[in-house]
Amino acid sequence: MSTNPQTLQTPKTPQAPQTAQTLKVGLVGWGAIGRVVGTALAAGEIRGAELHRIVDNRPLGETAPAAQVPFEEAIESCDLIVEAAGQGVVREWGERVLTSGTDLLIASTGALTDDELAERLLAAGPGRVSFTGGAVGGLDLLQAVRSFAPLDEVSLTTTKLPSTLEQPWMDEELLTRIRTATGPVEVMSGTARDVPVKFPKSTNVAASVALAVGDLDAVRVRVVADPGAHLTRHVVEASGPHGAYRFEVAHRPDPGNPATSRIVPYAVLRSLSAIAGRPGQIL
């Protein structure tokens, strides 16, 4: 299963192929995702792309493998901004990145549940916006199926450790149910429009599935807390007149940030490879 970047393009003046030059990458966020992505870029592991600037609100000091700069400077000096710092960054900076002419790769797809923001990003340019599939696979096939005929039913069930799902909006009754659970407990059910807003660090997968099928309200989402969920599990099921599809993934949580899976930064790197024009990619 691949995690292709789901790319939405705005009109842009034709340019030379990206393989003709090395992309200067600005990385926003030096956390569980950003450190892995930035280290790989700095080591030259992504052909056609280099780590040029880092943006983070914490001082990284001499350990940073590239210059740490304010966001505005990164936009001006980079060809591509990679967001690995959360939905708030997409809301505050996404449009500005694109209108400057710089491209943008978004990891926090949950921000796109805001219809107004999504419309602004789609209309912005001349920079191009892309999305990485993150911790779920099969998005390329769902996009292909959607082009053939509408899907009748799409569902996602996400199961994680209870501690990673606690949120400030939860009442004491729900928190007690989660904390004392001895087996799986449903924490929330709704659509891909509703759930990522409630779990901004844990359910970007829901928005990614919705991007693939083209409808936030068509994707039914269940969030389950399970004290035995040593692996984070995502199960996507979809069906229509053309067939039925089921994708299941089980990832080890990142030890430094259990709310995200260890695979996510590598999904970002795969997306970067595709954008940089690395040959042999599954597109």
PDB file of C-alpha atoms in Angstrom:
ATOM      1  CA  MET A   1       0.000   0.000   0.000  1.00  0.00           C
ATOM      2  CA  SER A   2       1.379   3.399  -0.932  1.00  0.00           C
ATOM      3  CA  THR A   3       1.002   6.791   0.657  1.00  0.00           C
ATOM      4  CA  ASN A   4       1.050   8.974  -2.416  1.00  0.00           C
ATOM      5  CA  PRO A   5       0.816  12.720  -1.904  1.00  0.00           C
ATOM      6  CA  GLN A   6      -2.715  13.751  -2.854  1.00  0.00           C
ATOM      7  CA  THR A   7      -1.879  16.787  -5.002  1.00  0.00           C
ATOM      8  CA  LEU A   8      -4.159  19.682  -5.870  1.00  0.00           C
ATOM      9  CA  GLN A   9      -2.699  22.175  -8.303  1.00  0.00           C
ATOM     10  CA  THR A  10      -3.369  25.803  -9.149  1.00  0.00           C
ATOM     11  CA  PRO A  11      -2.357  27.442 -12.437  1.00  0.00           C
ATOM     12  CA  LYS A  12       1.341  28.233 -12.523  1.00  0.00           C
ATOM     13  CA  THR A  13       3.838  29.547 -15.024  1.00  0.00           C
ATOM     14  CA  PRO A  14       5.548  26.565 -16.703  1.00  0.00           C
ATOM     15  CA  GLN A  15       8.924  25.774 -15.181  1.00  0.00           C
ATOM     16  CA  ALA A  16      11.802  23.445 -15.935  1.00  0.00           C
ATOM     17  CA  PRO A  17      11.353  19.930 -14.542  1.00  0.00           C
ATOM     18  CA  GLN A  18      12.151  19.735 -10.832  1.00  0.00           C
ATOM     19  CA  THR A  19      14.723  17.035 -11.505  1.00  0.00           C
ATOM     20  CA  ALA A  20      16.897  19.713 -13.159  1.00  0.00           C
ATOM     21  CA  GLN A  21      17.672  21.326  -9.813  1.00  0.00           C
ATOM     22  CA  THR A  22      17.805  20.471  -6.139  1.00  0.00           C
ATOM     23  CA  LEU A  23      14.755  21.563  -4.161  1.00  0.00           C
ATOM     24  CA  LYS A  24      15.539  23.776  -1.202  1.00  0.00           C
ATOM     25  CA  VAL A  25      13.282  22.463   1.556  1.00  0.00           C
ATOM     26  CA  GLY A  26      12.076  24.440   4.554  1.00  0.00           C
ATOM     27  CA  LEU A  27      10.947  22.154   7.371  1.00  0.00           C
ATOM     28  CA  VAL A  28       8.389  23.473   9.861  1.00  0.00           C
ATOM     29  CA  GLY A  29       8.513  21.530  13.119  1.00  0.00           C
ATOM     30  CA  TRP A  30      11.356  19.638  14.786  1.00  0.00           C
ATOM     31  CA  GLY A  31       9.301  17.110  16.735  1.00  0.00           C
ATOM     32  CA  ALA A  32       8.689  13.395  16.290  1.00  0.00           C
ATOM     33  CA  ILE A  33       8.013  13.783  12.557  1.00  0.00           C
ATOM     34  CA  GLY A  34      10.276  16.710  11.716  1.00  0.00           C
ATOM     35  CA  ARG A  35      13.440  15.294  13.291  1.00  0.00           C
ATOM     36  CA  VAL A  36      13.294  12.137  11.195  1.00  0.00           C
ATOM     37  CA  VAL A  37      12.454  14.032   7.997  1.00  0.00           C
ATOM     38  CA  GLY A  38      15.090  16.696   8.585  1.00  0.00           C
ATOM     39  CA  THR A  39      17.832  14.236   9.494  1.00  0.00           C
ATOM     40  CA  ALA A  40      17.196  12.205   6.336  1.00  0.00           C
ATOM     41  CA  LEU A  41      17.221  15.316   4.166  1.00  0.00           C
ATOM     42  CA  ALA A  42      20.399  16.600   5.761  1.00  0.00           C
ATOM     43  CA  ALA A  43      22.068  13.235   5.133  1.00  0.00           C
ATOM     44  CA  GLY A  44      21.250  13.460   1.433  1.00  0.00           C
ATOM     45  CA  GLU A  45      18.867  10.504   1.486  1.00  0.00           C
ATOM     46  CA  ILE A  46      16.263  12.194  -0.749  1.00  0.00           C
ATOM     47  CA  ARG A  47      17.702  12.686  -4.213  1.00  0.00           C
ATOM     48  CA  GLY A  48      16.773  16.059  -5.653  1.00  0.00           C
ATOM     49  CA  ALA A  49      15.969  17.691  -2.281  1.00  0.00           C
ATOM     50  CA  GLU A  50      18.053  19.240   0.495  1.00  0.00           C
ATOM     51  CA  LEU A  51      17.274  20.612   3.946  1.00  0.00           C
ATOM     52  CA  HIS A  52      17.743  24.368   3.626  1.00  0.00           C
ATOM     53  CA  ARG A  53      15.931  25.961   6.587  1.00  0.00           C
ATOM     54  CA  ILE A  54      14.177  24.892   9.813  1.00  0.00           C
ATOM     55  CA  VAL A  55      11.290  26.691  11.498  1.00  0.00           C
ATOM     56  CA  ASP A  56      10.456  25.864  15.113  1.00  0.00           C
ATOM     57  CA  ASN A  57       9.387  27.920  18.110  1.00  0.00           C
ATOM     58  CA  ARG A  58      12.004  26.216  20.314  1.00  0.00           C
ATOM     59  CA  PRO A  59      15.695  27.164  20.060  1.00  0.00           C
ATOM     60  CA  LEU A  60      17.497  24.168  18.529  1.00  0.00           C
ATOM     61  CA  GLY A  61      21.010  25.537  18.888  1.00  0.00           C
ATOM     62  CA  GLU A  62      24.021  23.987  17.180  1.00  0.00           C
ATOM     63  CA  THR A  63      22.347  20.577  16.977  1.00  0.00           C
ATOM     64  CA  ALA A  64      20.169  21.746  14.078  1.00  0.00           C
ATOM     65  CA  PRO A  65      21.470  20.451  10.715  1.00  0.00           C
ATOM     66  CA  ALA A  66      20.320  23.630   8.924  1.00  0.00           C
ATOM     67  CA  ALA A  67      19.778  27.278   9.794  1.00  0.00           C
ATOM     68  CA  GLN A  68      16.827  27.907  12.096  1.00  0.00           C
ATOM     69  CA  VAL A  69      14.955  30.966  10.826  1.00  0.00           C
ATOM     70  CA  PRO A  70      11.612  32.774  11.175  1.00  0.00           C
ATOM     71  CA  PHE A  71       8.797  31.461   8.977  1.00  0.00           C
ATOM     72  CA  GLU A  72       8.895  34.503   6.668  1.00  0.00           C
ATOM     73  CA  GLU A  73      12.558  33.922   5.856  1.00  0.00           C
ATOM     74  CA  ALA A  74      11.953  30.238   5.121  1.00  0.00           C
ATOM     75  CA  ILE A  75       9.197  31.133   2.668  1.00  0.00           C
ATOM     76  CA  GLU A  76      11.447  33.563   0.852  1.00  0.00           C
ATOM     77  CA  SER A  77      14.486  31.298   0.579  1.00  0.00           C
ATOM     78  CA  CYS A  78      12.935  27.849  -0.009  1.00  0.00           C
ATOM     79  CA  ASP A  79      11.280  26.132  -2.973  1.00  0.00           C
ATOM     80  CA  LEU A  80       9.122  23.873  -0.794  1.00  0.00           C
ATOM     81  CA  ILE A  81       7.804  24.150   2.757  1.00  0.00           C
ATOM     82  CA  VAL A  82       7.099  20.871   4.571  1.00  0.00           C
ATOM     83  CA  GLU A  83       4.611  21.243   7.414  1.00  0.00           C
ATOM     84  CA  ALA A  84       5.233  18.817  10.282  1.00  0.00           C
ATOM     85  CA  ALA A  85       4.022  20.921  13.189  1.00  0.00           C
ATOM     86  CA  GLY A  86       0.238  20.630  13.440  1.00  0.00           C
ATOM     87  CA  GLN A  87      -3.011  21.951  12.033  1.00  0.00           C
ATOM     88  CA  GLY A  88      -2.517  25.436  13.468  1.00  0.00           C
ATOM     89  CA  VAL A  89       0.477  26.017  11.184  1.00  0.00           C
ATOM     90  CA  VAL A  90      -1.620  25.162   8.120  1.00  0.00           C
ATOM     91  CA  ARG A  91      -4.336  27.592   9.188  1.00  0.00           C
ATOM     92  CA  GLU A  92      -1.964  30.456   9.967  1.00  0.00           C
ATOM     93  CA  TRP A  93       0.615  30.089   7.207  1.00  0.00           C
ATOM     94  CA  GLY A  94      -0.688  27.845   4.440  1.00  0.00           C
ATOM     95  CA  GLU A  95      -2.174  30.537   2.241  1.00  0.00           C
ATOM     96  CA  ARG A  96       0.819  32.846   2.693  1.00  0.00           C
ATOM     97  CA  VAL A  97       3.213  30.121   1.598  1.00  0.00           C
ATOM     98  CA  LEU A  98       1.279  29.467  -1.608  1.00  0.00           C
ATOM     99  CA  THR A  99       0.672  33.092  -2.574  1.00  0.00           C
ATOM    100  CA  SER A 100       4.418  33.713  -2.259  1.00  0.00           C
ATOM    101  CA  GLY A 101       5.006  31.162  -5.022  1.00  0.00           C
ATOM    102  CA  THR A 102       6.510  28.547  -2.696  1.00  0.00           C
ATOM    103  CA  ASP A 103       5.135  25.000  -2.772  1.00  0.00           C
ATOM    104  CA  LEU A 104       3.667  23.398   0.363  1.00  0.00           C
ATOM    105  CA  LEU A 105       3.520  19.773   1.551  1.00  0.00           C
ATOM    106  CA  ILE A 106       0.986  19.283   4.352  1.00  0.00           C
ATOM    107  CA  ALA A 107       1.200  16.445   6.886  1.00  0.00           C
ATOM    108  CA  SER A 108      -1.602  17.738   9.159  1.00  0.00           C
ATOM    109  CA  THR A 109      -4.440  17.084   6.727  1.00  0.00           C
ATOM    110  CA  GLY A 110      -7.008  17.497   9.499  1.00  0.00           C
ATOM    111  CA  ALA A 111      -6.806  21.265   8.977  1.00  0.00           C
ATOM    112  CA  LEU A 112      -8.643  20.769   5.681  1.00  0.00           C
ATOM    113  CA  THR A 113     -11.876  19.904   7.509  1.00  0.00           C
ATOM    114  CA  ASP A 114     -12.341  23.694   7.597  1.00  0.00           C
ATOM    115  CA  ASP A 115     -14.169  24.293   4.301  1.00  0.00           C
ATOM    116  CA  GLU A 116     -13.240  27.973   4.168  1.00  0.00           C
ATOM    117  CA  LEU A 117      -9.553  27.214   4.683  1.00  0.00           C
ATOM    118  CA  ALA A 118      -9.626  24.424   2.101  1.00  0.00           C
ATOM    119  CA  GLU A 119     -11.187  26.747  -0.475  1.00  0.00           C
ATOM    120  CA  ARG A 120      -8.567  29.430   0.174  1.00  0.00           C
ATOM    121  CA  LEU A 121      -5.708  26.962  -0.187  1.00  0.00           C
ATOM    122  CA  LEU A 122      -7.147  25.577  -3.414  1.00  0.00           C
ATOM    123  CA  ALA A 123      -7.532  29.079  -4.815  1.00  0.00           C
ATOM    124  CA  ALA A 124      -4.096  30.275  -3.700  1.00  0.00           C
ATOM    125  CA  GLY A 125      -1.066  30.262  -5.939  1.00  0.00           C
ATOM    126  CA  PRO A 126       1.227  30.222  -7.769  1.00  0.00           C
ATOM    127  CA  GLY A 127       2.615  27.776  -5.193  1.00  0.00           C
ATOM    128  CA  ARG A 128       1.277  24.234  -5.302  1.00  0.00           C
ATOM    129  CA  VAL A 129      -0.191  22.368  -2.338  1.00  0.00           C
ATOM    130  CA  SER A 130       0.218  18.624  -1.752  1.00  0.00           C
ATOM    131  CA  PHE A 131      -0.852  16.293   1.041  1.00  0.00           C
ATOM    132  CA  THR A 132       0.860  13.224   2.423  1.00  0.00           C
ATOM    133  CA  GLY A 133      -1.253  10.190   3.303  1.00  0.00           C
ATOM    134  CA  GLY A 134       0.566   9.687   6.586  1.00  0.00           C
ATOM    135  CA  ALA A 135      -0.268   6.528   8.507  1.00  0.00           C
ATOM    136  CA  VAL A 136      -2.846   5.047   6.137  1.00  0.00           C
ATOM    137  CA  GLY A 137      -2.561   3.316   2.764  1.00  0.00           C
ATOM    138  CA  GLY A 138      -4.835   2.708  -0.176  1.00  0.00           C
ATOM    139  CA  LEU A 139      -5.540   6.376  -0.831  1.00  0.00           C
ATOM    140  CA  ASP A 140      -4.273   6.153  -4.405  1.00  0.00           C
ATOM    141  CA  LEU A 141      -6.757   3.347  -5.135  1.00  0.00           C
ATOM    142  CA  LEU A 142      -9.642   5.208  -3.485  1.00  0.00           C
ATOM    143  CA  GLN A 143      -8.881   8.239  -5.661  1.00  0.00           C
ATOM    144  CA  ALA A 144      -8.900   6.038  -8.750  1.00  0.00           C
ATOM    145  CA  VAL A 145     -12.190   4.415  -7.733  1.00  0.00           C
ATOM    146  CA  ARG A 146     -13.757   7.805  -7.080  1.00  0.00           C
ATOM    147  CA  SER A 147     -12.866   8.860 -10.641  1.00  0.00           C
ATOM    148  CA  PHE A 148     -14.695   5.778 -11.959  1.00  0.00           C
ATOM    149  CA  ALA A 149     -17.907   6.064  -9.910  1.00  0.00           C
ATOM    150  CA  PRO A 150     -19.060   7.403  -6.523  1.00  0.00           C
ATOM    151  CA  LEU A 151     -18.525   5.263  -3.437  1.00  0.00           C
ATOM    152  CA  ASP A 152     -21.682   4.293  -1.561  1.00  0.00           C
ATOM    153  CA  GLU A 153     -20.096   3.715   1.842  1.00  0.00           C
ATOM    154  CA  VAL A 154     -16.746   4.672   3.349  1.00  0.00           C
ATOM    155  CA  SER A 155     -15.759   4.074   6.963  1.00  0.00           C
ATOM    156  CA  LEU A 156     -12.658   4.417   9.105  1.00  0.00           C
ATOM    157  CA  THR A 157     -12.087   2.881  12.527  1.00  0.00           C
ATOM    158  CA  THR A 158      -9.059   4.149  14.435  1.00  0.00           C
ATOM    159  CA  THR A 159      -7.930   2.351  17.601  1.00  0.00           C
ATOM    160  CA  LYS A 160      -5.294   3.827  19.904  1.00  0.00           C
ATOM    161  CA  LEU A 161      -4.066   3.716  23.491  1.00  0.00           C
ATOM    162  CA  PRO A 162      -6.469   5.603  25.813  1.00  0.00           C
ATOM    163  CA  SER A 163      -3.834   8.089  27.002  1.00  0.00           C
ATOM    164  CA  THR A 164      -3.278   9.362  23.443  1.00  0.00           C
ATOM    165  CA  LEU A 165      -6.964  10.188  22.986  1.00  0.00           C
ATOM    166  CA  GLU A 166      -7.671  12.291  26.088  1.00  0.00           C
ATOM    167  CA  GLN A 167      -8.806  15.797  25.130  1.00  0.00           C
ATOM    168  CA  PRO A 168      -9.611  19.016  27.067  1.00  0.00           C
ATOM    169  CA  TRP A 169     -13.241  18.997  25.859  1.00  0.00           C
ATOM    170  CA  MET A 170     -14.029  15.602  27.414  1.00  0.00           C
ATOM    171  CA  ASP A 171     -16.246  15.481  30.491  1.00  0.00           C
ATOM    172  CA  GLU A 172     -15.355  13.494  33.610  1.00  0.00           C
ATOM    173  CA  GLU A 173     -17.655  10.617  32.716  1.00  0.00           C
ATOM    174  CA  LEU A 174     -15.968  10.020  29.379  1.00  0.00           C
ATOM    175  CA  LEU A 175     -12.485  10.468  30.835  1.00  0.00           C
ATOM    176  CA  THR A 176     -13.261   7.922  33.548  1.00  0.00           C
ATOM    177  CA  ARG A 177     -14.542   5.437  30.959  1.00  0.00           C
ATOM    178  CA  ILE A 178     -11.347   5.826  28.953  1.00  0.00           C
ATOM    179  CA  ARG A 179      -8.985   5.663  31.929  1.00  0.00           C
ATOM    180  CA  THR A 180     -10.631   2.620  33.519  1.00  0.00           C
ATOM    181  CA  ALA A 181     -11.264   0.681  30.317  1.00  0.00           C
ATOM    182  CA  THR A 182     -10.246  -2.974  30.345  1.00  0.00           C
ATOM    183  CA  GLY A 183     -11.092  -3.432  26.661  1.00  0.00           C
ATOM    184  CA  PRO A 184     -12.046  -1.378  23.592  1.00  0.00           C
ATOM    185  CA  VAL A 185     -14.226   1.681  24.298  1.00  0.00           C
ATOM    186  CA  GLU A 186     -15.755   3.863  21.572  1.00  0.00           C
ATOM    187  CA  VAL A 187     -14.725   7.435  22.305  1.00  0.00           C
ATOM    188  CA  MET A 188     -16.442   9.196  19.411  1.00  0.00           C
ATOM    189  CA  SER A 189     -18.205   8.514  16.156  1.00  0.00           C
ATOM    190  CA  GLY A 190     -18.994  11.012  13.424  1.00  0.00           C
ATOM    191  CA  THR A 191     -17.801  12.105  10.018  1.00  0.00           C
ATOM    192  CA  ALA A 192     -14.349  12.999   8.747  1.00  0.00           C
ATOM    193  CA  ARG A 193     -15.451  16.611   9.079  1.00  0.00           C
ATOM    194  CA  ASP A 194     -16.177  16.272  12.812  1.00  0.00           C
ATOM    195  CA  VAL A 195     -13.545  13.955  14.233  1.00  0.00           C
ATOM    196  CA  PRO A 196     -10.183  15.587  13.275  1.00  0.00           C
ATOM    197  CA  VAL A 197     -11.308  18.823  14.930  1.00  0.00           C
ATOM    198  CA  LYS A 198     -11.847  16.960  18.202  1.00  0.00           C
ATOM    199  CA  PHE A 199      -8.585  14.999  17.994  1.00  0.00           C
ATOM    200  CA  PRO A 200      -6.179  17.350  16.166  1.00  0.00           C
ATOM    201  CA  LYS A 201      -3.048  15.298  16.903  1.00  0.00           C
ATOM    202  CA  SER A 202      -4.493  11.824  16.490  1.00  0.00           C
ATOM    203  CA  THR A 203      -6.915  11.610  13.559  1.00  0.00           C
ATOM    204  CA  ASN A 204      -5.396  13.303  10.514  1.00  0.00           C
ATOM    205  CA  VAL A 205      -5.941   9.909   8.866  1.00  0.00           C
ATOM    206  CA  ALA A 206      -9.684  10.638   8.741  1.00  0.00           C
ATOM    207  CA  ALA A 207      -9.121  13.803   6.725  1.00  0.00           C
ATOM    208  CA  SER A 208      -6.676  11.994   4.430  1.00  0.00           C
ATOM    209  CA  VAL A 209      -9.288   9.355   3.589  1.00  0.00           C
ATOM    210  CA  ALA A 210     -11.837  12.093   2.949  1.00  0.00           C
ATOM    211  CA  LEU A 211      -9.425  13.905   0.623  1.00  0.00           C
ATOM    212  CA  ALA A 212      -9.032  10.683  -1.351  1.00  0.00           C
ATOM    213  CA  VAL A 213     -12.780  10.114  -1.760  1.00  0.00           C
ATOM    214  CA  GLY A 214     -13.571  13.806  -2.189  1.00  0.00           C
ATOM    215  CA  ASP A 215     -16.201  14.196   0.536  1.00  0.00           C
ATOM    216  CA  LEU A 216     -15.676  14.892   4.237  1.00  0.00           C
ATOM    217  CA  ASP A 217     -19.269  14.022   5.094  1.00  0.00           C
ATOM    218  CA  ALA A 218     -19.220  10.680   3.253  1.00  0.00           C
ATOM    219  CA  VAL A 219     -16.588   9.126   5.534  1.00  0.00           C
ATOM    220  CA  ARG A 220     -17.942   7.670   8.777  1.00  0.00           C
ATOM    221  CA  VAL A 221     -15.323   7.593  11.540  1.00  0.00           C
ATOM    222  CA  ARG A 222     -15.103   5.687  14.815  1.00  0.00           C
ATOM    223  CA  VAL A 223     -12.409   6.455  17.387  1.00  0.00           C
ATOM    224  CA  VAL A 224     -11.749   3.613  19.828  1.00  0.00           C
ATOM    225  CA  ALA A 225      -9.617   3.612  22.980  1.00  0.00           C
ATOM    226  CA  ASP A 226      -8.101   0.248  23.860  1.00  0.00           C
ATOM    227  CA  PRO A 227      -5.583  -0.330  26.672  1.00  0.00           C
ATOM    228  CA  GLY A 228      -4.341  -3.340  24.720  1.00  0.00           C
ATOM    229  CA  ALA A 229      -3.658  -1.319  21.558  1.00  0.00           C
ATOM    230  CA  HIS A 230       0.114  -1.589  21.577  1.00  0.00           C
ATOM    231  CA  LEU A 231      -0.157  -1.029  17.830  1.00  0.00           C
ATOM    232  CA  THR A 232      -2.171   1.898  16.455  1.00  0.00           C
ATOM    233  CA  ARG A 233      -4.734   0.430  14.076  1.00  0.00           C
ATOM    234  CA  HIS A 234      -6.600   2.041  11.165  1.00  0.00           C
ATOM    235  CA  VAL A 235      -9.223   0.094   9.218  1.00  0.00           C
ATOM    236  CA  VAL A 236     -10.662   1.665   6.055  1.00  0.00           C
ATOM    237  CA  GLU A 237     -13.651   0.034   4.352  1.00  0.00           C
ATOM    238  CA  ALA A 238     -15.293   1.304   1.175  1.00  0.00           C
ATOM    239  CA  SER A 239     -17.798  -0.068  -1.312  1.00  0.00           C
ATOM    240  CA  GLY A 240     -19.714   0.934  -4.412  1.00  0.00           C
ATOM    241  CA  PRO A 241     -21.119  -0.452  -7.647  1.00  0.00           C
ATOM    242  CA  HIS A 242     -17.578  -1.116  -8.872  1.00  0.00           C
ATOM    243  CA  GLY A 243     -16.389  -3.249  -5.937  1.00  0.00           C
ATOM    244  CA  ALA A 244     -15.470  -3.421  -2.257  1.00  0.00           C
ATOM    245  CA  TYR A 245     -12.202  -2.417  -0.608  1.00  0.00           C
ATOM    246  CA  ARG A 246     -10.648  -2.925   2.819  1.00  0.00           C
ATOM    247  CA  PHE A 247      -7.316  -1.602   4.062  1.00  0.00           C
ATOM    248  CA  GLU A 248      -5.976  -2.335   7.531  1.00  0.00           C
ATOM    249  CA  VAL A 249      -2.734  -1.041   8.995  1.00  0.00           C
ATOM    250  CA  ALA A 250      -1.241  -1.502  12.460  1.00  0.00           C
ATOM    251  CA  HIS A 251       1.685   0.736  13.369  1.00  0.00           C
ATOM    252  CA  ARG A 252       3.955   1.074  16.359  1.00  0.00           C
ATOM    253  CA  PRO A 253       3.384   4.457  18.036  1.00  0.00           C
ATOM    254  CA  ASP A 254       6.301   6.862  18.110  1.00  0.00           C
ATOM    255  CA  PRO A 255       7.988   6.438  21.529  1.00  0.00           C
ATOM    256  CA  GLY A 256       8.445  10.190  21.913  1.00  0.00           C
ATOM    257  CA  ASN A 257       4.930  11.085  20.783  1.00  0.00           C
ATOM    258  CA  PRO A 258       2.511   8.121  21.036  1.00  0.00           C
ATOM    259  CA  ALA A 259      -0.250  10.172  19.399  1.00  0.00           C
ATOM    260  CA  THR A 260       1.488   9.635  16.052  1.00  0.00           C
ATOM    261  CA  SER A 261       2.778   6.479  14.379  1.00  0.00           C
ATOM    262  CA  ARG A 262       6.470   5.884  13.719  1.00  0.00           C
ATOM    263  CA  ILE A 263       5.745   5.436  10.006  1.00  0.00           C
ATOM    264  CA  VAL A 264       4.455   8.999   9.461  1.00  0.00           C
ATOM    265  CA  PRO A 265       7.816  10.743   8.844  1.00  0.00           C
ATOM    266  CA  TYR A 266       8.709   8.067   6.301  1.00  0.00           C
ATOM    267  CA  ALA A 267       5.425   8.727   4.513  1.00  0.00           C
ATOM    268  CA  VAL A 268       6.449  12.390   4.368  1.00  0.00           C
ATOM    269  CA  LEU A 269       9.845  11.407   2.960  1.00  0.00           C
ATOM    270  CA  ARG A 270       8.192   9.217   0.306  1.00  0.00           C
ATOM    271  CA  SER A 271       6.028  12.183  -0.686  1.00  0.00           C
ATOM    272  CA  LEU A 272       9.118  14.387  -0.854  1.00  0.00           C
ATOM    273  CA  SER A 273      10.810  11.867  -3.133  1.00  0.00           C
ATOM    274  CA  ALA A 274       7.844  11.959  -5.497  1.00  0.00           C
ATOM    275  CA  ILE A 275       7.784  15.767  -5.553  1.00  0.00           C
ATOM    276  CA  ALA A 276      11.539  15.913  -6.175  1.00  0.00           C
ATOM    277  CA  GLY A 277      11.120  13.631  -9.194  1.00  0.00           C
ATOM    278  CA  ARG A 278      12.923  10.558  -7.908  1.00  0.00           C
ATOM    279  CA  PRO A 279      12.566   7.796 -10.543  1.00  0.00           C
ATOM    280  CA  GLY A 280      10.876   4.515  -9.731  1.00  0.00           C
ATOM    281  CA  GLN A 281       8.129   6.016  -7.574  1.00  0.00           C
ATOM    282  CA  ILE A 282       4.648   4.487  -7.535  1.00  0.00           C
ATOM    283  CA  LEU A 283       2.372   7.400  -8.428  1.00  0.00           C
TER     284      LEU A 283
END
